[in-house]
Amino acid sequence: MICSFRFPLLLLLTLVLLAGCGKDDDPLKGKLRYKVQVHVTGENLTGLGAEMSYATVRNTLTDPKPGPSGRDAYATRVDTTYELGEYGAYDALEVTLALRNVTCQNAATQLGANSYLKAEIRANGLKIDEVKLDRTSARTISCSAATPYLVLVGGVGGSGGDWDD
């Protein structure tokens, strides 16, 4: 099961226009380099097989090459920020969250009411994408009964959305 999450661009544009009266207040607009972070939080993860992984591709349009990647597992809780470094407009990032010991078929019964795993992608300190796995996520992601309970944060950068979306 794979799911992409995007902040509605129309809502963002409306908020910018109302707050700035036409003034361009987007701090990421026109930037060539972006300092990128992934911030992962989660609670009550015992026995769920909670993990986060990320993969990057540099120069997706001109000379694609694998960039930094990583994976981490969490036993009970997490509140960690991963500093991934600087990225350009043609670099891409993909983040995957998983609860490996939970399947789509039994997610609601295996996840406690307070269990969750969440990842935010940040560019220059601003949140640009977010996804959360909890007992209600099954309604928003498509999956088959036997697959692990996981979700993919939509690719950001050259192969997907823009860092300044």
PDB file of C-alpha atoms in Angstrom:
ATOM      1  CA  MET A   1       0.000   0.000   0.000  1.00  0.00           C
ATOM      2  CA  ILE A   2       1.371   3.362  -0.998  1.00  0.00           C
ATOM      3  CA  CYS A   3      -0.008   6.789  -0.285  1.00  0.00           C
ATOM      4  CA  SER A   4       1.087  10.311  -1.107  1.00  0.00           C
ATOM      5  CA  PHE A   5       0.190  13.290   1.024  1.00  0.00           C
ATOM      6  CA  ARG A   6       0.185  16.840  -0.277  1.00  0.00           C
ATOM      7  CA  PHE A   7      -0.839  20.062   1.426  1.00  0.00           C
ATOM      8  CA  PRO A   8      -3.554  21.612  -0.752  1.00  0.00           C
ATOM      9  CA  LEU A   9      -1.790  24.268  -2.830  1.00  0.00           C
ATOM     10  CA  LEU A  10      -4.953  26.327  -3.288  1.00  0.00           C
ATOM     11  CA  LEU A  11      -5.404  26.631   0.488  1.00  0.00           C
ATOM     12  CA  LEU A  12      -1.764  27.641   0.870  1.00  0.00           C
ATOM     13  CA  LEU A  13      -2.090  30.319  -1.835  1.00  0.00           C
ATOM     14  CA  THR A  14      -5.267  31.659  -0.220  1.00  0.00           C
ATOM     15  CA  LEU A  15      -3.559  31.907   3.176  1.00  0.00           C
ATOM     16  CA  VAL A  16      -0.548  33.700   1.665  1.00  0.00           C
ATOM     17  CA  LEU A  17      -2.758  36.210  -0.158  1.00  0.00           C
ATOM     18  CA  LEU A  18      -4.883  36.908   2.906  1.00  0.00           C
ATOM     19  CA  ALA A  19      -1.903  37.228   5.236  1.00  0.00           C
ATOM     20  CA  GLY A  20       0.329  39.226   2.932  1.00  0.00           C
ATOM     21  CA  CYS A  21      -2.164  41.212   0.843  1.00  0.00           C
ATOM     22  CA  GLY A  22      -0.369  40.236  -2.346  1.00  0.00           C
ATOM     23  CA  LYS A  23       3.126  40.431  -0.875  1.00  0.00           C
ATOM     24  CA  ASP A  24       5.356  37.425  -1.705  1.00  0.00           C
ATOM     25  CA  ASP A  25       6.043  35.882   1.706  1.00  0.00           C
ATOM     26  CA  ASP A  26       7.186  32.412   0.532  1.00  0.00           C
ATOM     27  CA  PRO A  27      10.633  32.004   2.142  1.00  0.00           C
ATOM     28  CA  LEU A  28      11.486  29.074  -0.168  1.00  0.00           C
ATOM     29  CA  LYS A  29      10.600  30.780  -3.465  1.00  0.00           C
ATOM     30  CA  GLY A  30      13.561  31.286  -5.754  1.00  0.00           C
ATOM     31  CA  LYS A  31      15.988  29.283  -3.614  1.00  0.00           C
ATOM     32  CA  LEU A  32      18.502  27.096  -5.436  1.00  0.00           C
ATOM     33  CA  ARG A  33      19.600  24.982  -2.466  1.00  0.00           C
ATOM     34  CA  TYR A  34      17.495  23.561   0.352  1.00  0.00           C
ATOM     35  CA  LYS A  35      18.659  22.270   3.729  1.00  0.00           C
ATOM     36  CA  VAL A  36      16.565  19.123   4.131  1.00  0.00           C
ATOM     37  CA  GLN A  37      15.514  17.268   7.278  1.00  0.00           C
ATOM     38  CA  VAL A  38      13.207  14.369   8.093  1.00  0.00           C
ATOM     39  CA  HIS A  39      11.602  14.652  11.529  1.00  0.00           C
ATOM     40  CA  VAL A  40      10.125  11.388  12.856  1.00  0.00           C
ATOM     41  CA  THR A  41       7.872  11.125  15.901  1.00  0.00           C
ATOM     42  CA  GLY A  42       5.952   8.198  17.338  1.00  0.00           C
ATOM     43  CA  GLU A  43       4.479   6.810  20.548  1.00  0.00           C
ATOM     44  CA  ASN A  44       3.441   3.400  21.873  1.00  0.00           C
ATOM     45  CA  LEU A  45       5.354   1.462  19.206  1.00  0.00           C
ATOM     46  CA  THR A  46       6.240  -1.632  21.268  1.00  0.00           C
ATOM     47  CA  GLY A  47       5.908  -4.802  19.186  1.00  0.00           C
ATOM     48  CA  LEU A  48       4.715  -3.007  16.040  1.00  0.00           C
ATOM     49  CA  GLY A  49       7.944  -3.269  14.015  1.00  0.00           C
ATOM     50  CA  ALA A  50       8.059   0.509  13.500  1.00  0.00           C
ATOM     51  CA  GLU A  51      10.620   1.819  11.020  1.00  0.00           C
ATOM     52  CA  MET A  52      11.426   4.708   8.723  1.00  0.00           C
ATOM     53  CA  SER A  53      13.606   4.635   5.637  1.00  0.00           C
ATOM     54  CA  TYR A  54      14.609   7.304   3.148  1.00  0.00           C
ATOM     55  CA  ALA A  55      16.249   7.288  -0.261  1.00  0.00           C
ATOM     56  CA  THR A  56      17.512  10.173  -2.356  1.00  0.00           C
ATOM     57  CA  VAL A  57      18.474  10.617  -5.982  1.00  0.00           C
ATOM     58  CA  ARG A  58      20.785  13.420  -7.082  1.00  0.00           C
ATOM     59  CA  ASN A  59      20.444  15.197 -10.449  1.00  0.00           C
ATOM     60  CA  THR A  60      17.262  13.363 -11.446  1.00  0.00           C
ATOM     61  CA  LEU A  61      16.985  15.093 -14.835  1.00  0.00           C
ATOM     62  CA  THR A  62      20.615  15.502 -15.906  1.00  0.00           C
ATOM     63  CA  ASP A  63      22.675  12.633 -14.473  1.00  0.00           C
ATOM     64  CA  PRO A  64      20.697  10.554 -11.949  1.00  0.00           C
ATOM     65  CA  LYS A  65      22.829   9.030  -9.199  1.00  0.00           C
ATOM     66  CA  PRO A  66      21.857   7.544  -5.834  1.00  0.00           C
ATOM     67  CA  GLY A  67      22.239   9.993  -2.966  1.00  0.00           C
ATOM     68  CA  PRO A  68      22.238   9.452   0.781  1.00  0.00           C
ATOM     69  CA  SER A  69      19.844   6.851   2.152  1.00  0.00           C
ATOM     70  CA  GLY A  70      19.124   5.373   5.548  1.00  0.00           C
ATOM     71  CA  ARG A  71      16.865   3.241   7.659  1.00  0.00           C
ATOM     72  CA  ASP A  72      16.032   3.227  11.358  1.00  0.00           C
ATOM     73  CA  ALA A  73      13.806   1.081  13.590  1.00  0.00           C
ATOM     74  CA  TYR A  74      12.036   2.203  16.756  1.00  0.00           C
ATOM     75  CA  ALA A  75      11.233   0.009  19.765  1.00  0.00           C
ATOM     76  CA  THR A  76       8.886   2.117  21.913  1.00  0.00           C
ATOM     77  CA  ARG A  77       8.898   5.805  20.920  1.00  0.00           C
ATOM     78  CA  VAL A  78      10.766   8.242  18.678  1.00  0.00           C
ATOM     79  CA  ASP A  79      11.337  11.990  18.381  1.00  0.00           C
ATOM     80  CA  THR A  80      14.325  12.358  16.062  1.00  0.00           C
ATOM     81  CA  THR A  81      15.385  14.775  13.350  1.00  0.00           C
ATOM     82  CA  TYR A  82      17.611  13.455  10.562  1.00  0.00           C
ATOM     83  CA  GLU A  83      19.781  16.116   8.915  1.00  0.00           C
ATOM     84  CA  LEU A  84      20.103  15.032   5.273  1.00  0.00           C
ATOM     85  CA  GLY A  85      22.150  17.984   4.001  1.00  0.00           C
ATOM     86  CA  GLU A  86      21.671  20.307   1.048  1.00  0.00           C
ATOM     87  CA  TYR A  87      19.526  19.479  -1.956  1.00  0.00           C
ATOM     88  CA  GLY A  88      18.933  21.232  -5.250  1.00  0.00           C
ATOM     89  CA  ALA A  89      15.867  21.523  -7.455  1.00  0.00           C
ATOM     90  CA  TYR A  90      16.723  18.340  -9.396  1.00  0.00           C
ATOM     91  CA  ASP A  91      17.382  16.165  -6.346  1.00  0.00           C
ATOM     92  CA  ALA A  92      14.622  13.909  -5.006  1.00  0.00           C
ATOM     93  CA  LEU A  93      13.742  12.428  -1.610  1.00  0.00           C
ATOM     94  CA  GLU A  94      11.372   9.591  -0.749  1.00  0.00           C
ATOM     95  CA  VAL A  95      10.475   8.591   2.823  1.00  0.00           C
ATOM     96  CA  THR A  96       8.715   5.359   3.786  1.00  0.00           C
ATOM     97  CA  LEU A  97       7.098   4.561   7.150  1.00  0.00           C
ATOM     98  CA  ALA A  98       6.237   1.001   8.118  1.00  0.00           C
ATOM     99  CA  LEU A  99       4.727  -0.970  10.964  1.00  0.00           C
ATOM    100  CA  ARG A 100       6.093  -4.344   9.836  1.00  0.00           C
ATOM    101  CA  ASN A 101       4.299  -6.443  12.459  1.00  0.00           C
ATOM    102  CA  VAL A 102       0.885  -5.003  11.558  1.00  0.00           C
ATOM    103  CA  THR A 103      -1.047  -5.856   8.406  1.00  0.00           C
ATOM    104  CA  CYS A 104      -3.828  -3.940   6.727  1.00  0.00           C
ATOM    105  CA  GLN A 105      -6.213  -6.731   7.669  1.00  0.00           C
ATOM    106  CA  ASN A 106      -5.639  -6.293  11.414  1.00  0.00           C
ATOM    107  CA  ALA A 107      -4.373  -2.708  11.773  1.00  0.00           C
ATOM    108  CA  ALA A 108      -7.323  -1.441  13.793  1.00  0.00           C
ATOM    109  CA  THR A 109      -7.124  -4.306  16.274  1.00  0.00           C
ATOM    110  CA  GLN A 110      -3.323  -4.317  16.679  1.00  0.00           C
ATOM    111  CA  LEU A 111      -2.736  -0.590  17.007  1.00  0.00           C
ATOM    112  CA  GLY A 112      -3.568   1.014  20.327  1.00  0.00           C
ATOM    113  CA  ALA A 113      -5.605   4.210  20.336  1.00  0.00           C
ATOM    114  CA  ASN A 114      -2.448   6.197  21.151  1.00  0.00           C
ATOM    115  CA  SER A 115      -0.025   4.390  18.805  1.00  0.00           C
ATOM    116  CA  TYR A 116       1.300   6.394  15.857  1.00  0.00           C
ATOM    117  CA  LEU A 117       4.366   6.936  13.663  1.00  0.00           C
ATOM    118  CA  LYS A 118       4.723  10.244  11.798  1.00  0.00           C
ATOM    119  CA  ALA A 119       7.315  11.726   9.431  1.00  0.00           C
ATOM    120  CA  GLU A 120       7.702  15.324   8.260  1.00  0.00           C
ATOM    121  CA  ILE A 121       9.932  16.441   5.394  1.00  0.00           C
ATOM    122  CA  ARG A 122      11.335  19.903   6.033  1.00  0.00           C
ATOM    123  CA  ALA A 123      13.158  22.248   3.655  1.00  0.00           C
ATOM    124  CA  ASN A 124      15.024  25.171   5.216  1.00  0.00           C
ATOM    125  CA  GLY A 125      13.158  24.462   8.456  1.00  0.00           C
ATOM    126  CA  LEU A 126       9.675  24.616   6.914  1.00  0.00           C
ATOM    127  CA  LYS A 127       7.408  21.550   6.779  1.00  0.00           C
ATOM    128  CA  ILE A 128       6.658  20.686   3.148  1.00  0.00           C
ATOM    129  CA  ASP A 129       5.202  17.183   3.473  1.00  0.00           C
ATOM    130  CA  GLU A 130       3.894  14.948   6.269  1.00  0.00           C
ATOM    131  CA  VAL A 131       2.418  11.508   6.732  1.00  0.00           C
ATOM    132  CA  LYS A 132       1.159   9.602   9.771  1.00  0.00           C
ATOM    133  CA  LEU A 133       0.422   5.933  10.450  1.00  0.00           C
ATOM    134  CA  ASP A 134      -2.148   5.224  13.145  1.00  0.00           C
ATOM    135  CA  ARG A 135      -5.282   3.105  13.525  1.00  0.00           C
ATOM    136  CA  THR A 136      -7.330   5.421  11.288  1.00  0.00           C
ATOM    137  CA  SER A 137      -4.792   5.552   8.438  1.00  0.00           C
ATOM    138  CA  ALA A 138      -6.229   2.416   6.825  1.00  0.00           C
ATOM    139  CA  ARG A 139      -9.092   4.561   5.528  1.00  0.00           C
ATOM    140  CA  THR A 140      -6.702   6.784   3.580  1.00  0.00           C
ATOM    141  CA  ILE A 141      -4.269   4.254   2.093  1.00  0.00           C
ATOM    142  CA  SER A 142      -4.933   1.406  -0.281  1.00  0.00           C
ATOM    143  CA  CYS A 143      -3.539  -1.981   0.631  1.00  0.00           C
ATOM    144  CA  SER A 144      -4.228  -5.682   0.475  1.00  0.00           C
ATOM    145  CA  ALA A 145      -4.936  -7.697   3.600  1.00  0.00           C
ATOM    146  CA  ALA A 146      -1.564  -9.433   3.975  1.00  0.00           C
ATOM    147  CA  THR A 147       0.788  -6.518   3.235  1.00  0.00           C
ATOM    148  CA  PRO A 148       2.643  -4.701   6.015  1.00  0.00           C
ATOM    149  CA  TYR A 149       1.046  -1.500   7.225  1.00  0.00           C
ATOM    150  CA  LEU A 150       3.186   1.091   5.488  1.00  0.00           C
ATOM    151  CA  VAL A 151       2.933   4.407   3.748  1.00  0.00           C
ATOM    152  CA  LEU A 152       5.166   6.326   1.365  1.00  0.00           C
ATOM    153  CA  VAL A 153       5.660  10.058   1.646  1.00  0.00           C
ATOM    154  CA  GLY A 154       5.385  11.322  -1.922  1.00  0.00           C
ATOM    155  CA  GLY A 155       8.672  12.011  -3.627  1.00  0.00           C
ATOM    156  CA  VAL A 156       9.902  15.560  -3.309  1.00  0.00           C
ATOM    157  CA  GLY A 157      12.252  17.270  -5.719  1.00  0.00           C
ATOM    158  CA  GLY A 158      13.159  16.568  -9.321  1.00  0.00           C
ATOM    159  CA  SER A 159      11.011  13.470  -9.789  1.00  0.00           C
ATOM    160  CA  GLY A 160       7.928  14.652  -7.905  1.00  0.00           C
ATOM    161  CA  GLY A 161       6.776  17.867  -6.283  1.00  0.00           C
ATOM    162  CA  ASP A 162       8.983  20.864  -5.763  1.00  0.00           C
ATOM    163  CA  TRP A 163      10.888  21.700  -2.584  1.00  0.00           C
ATOM    164  CA  ASP A 164       9.011  24.998  -2.480  1.00  0.00           C
ATOM    165  CA  ASP A 165       5.478  23.587  -3.087  1.00  0.00           C
TER     166      ASP A 165
END
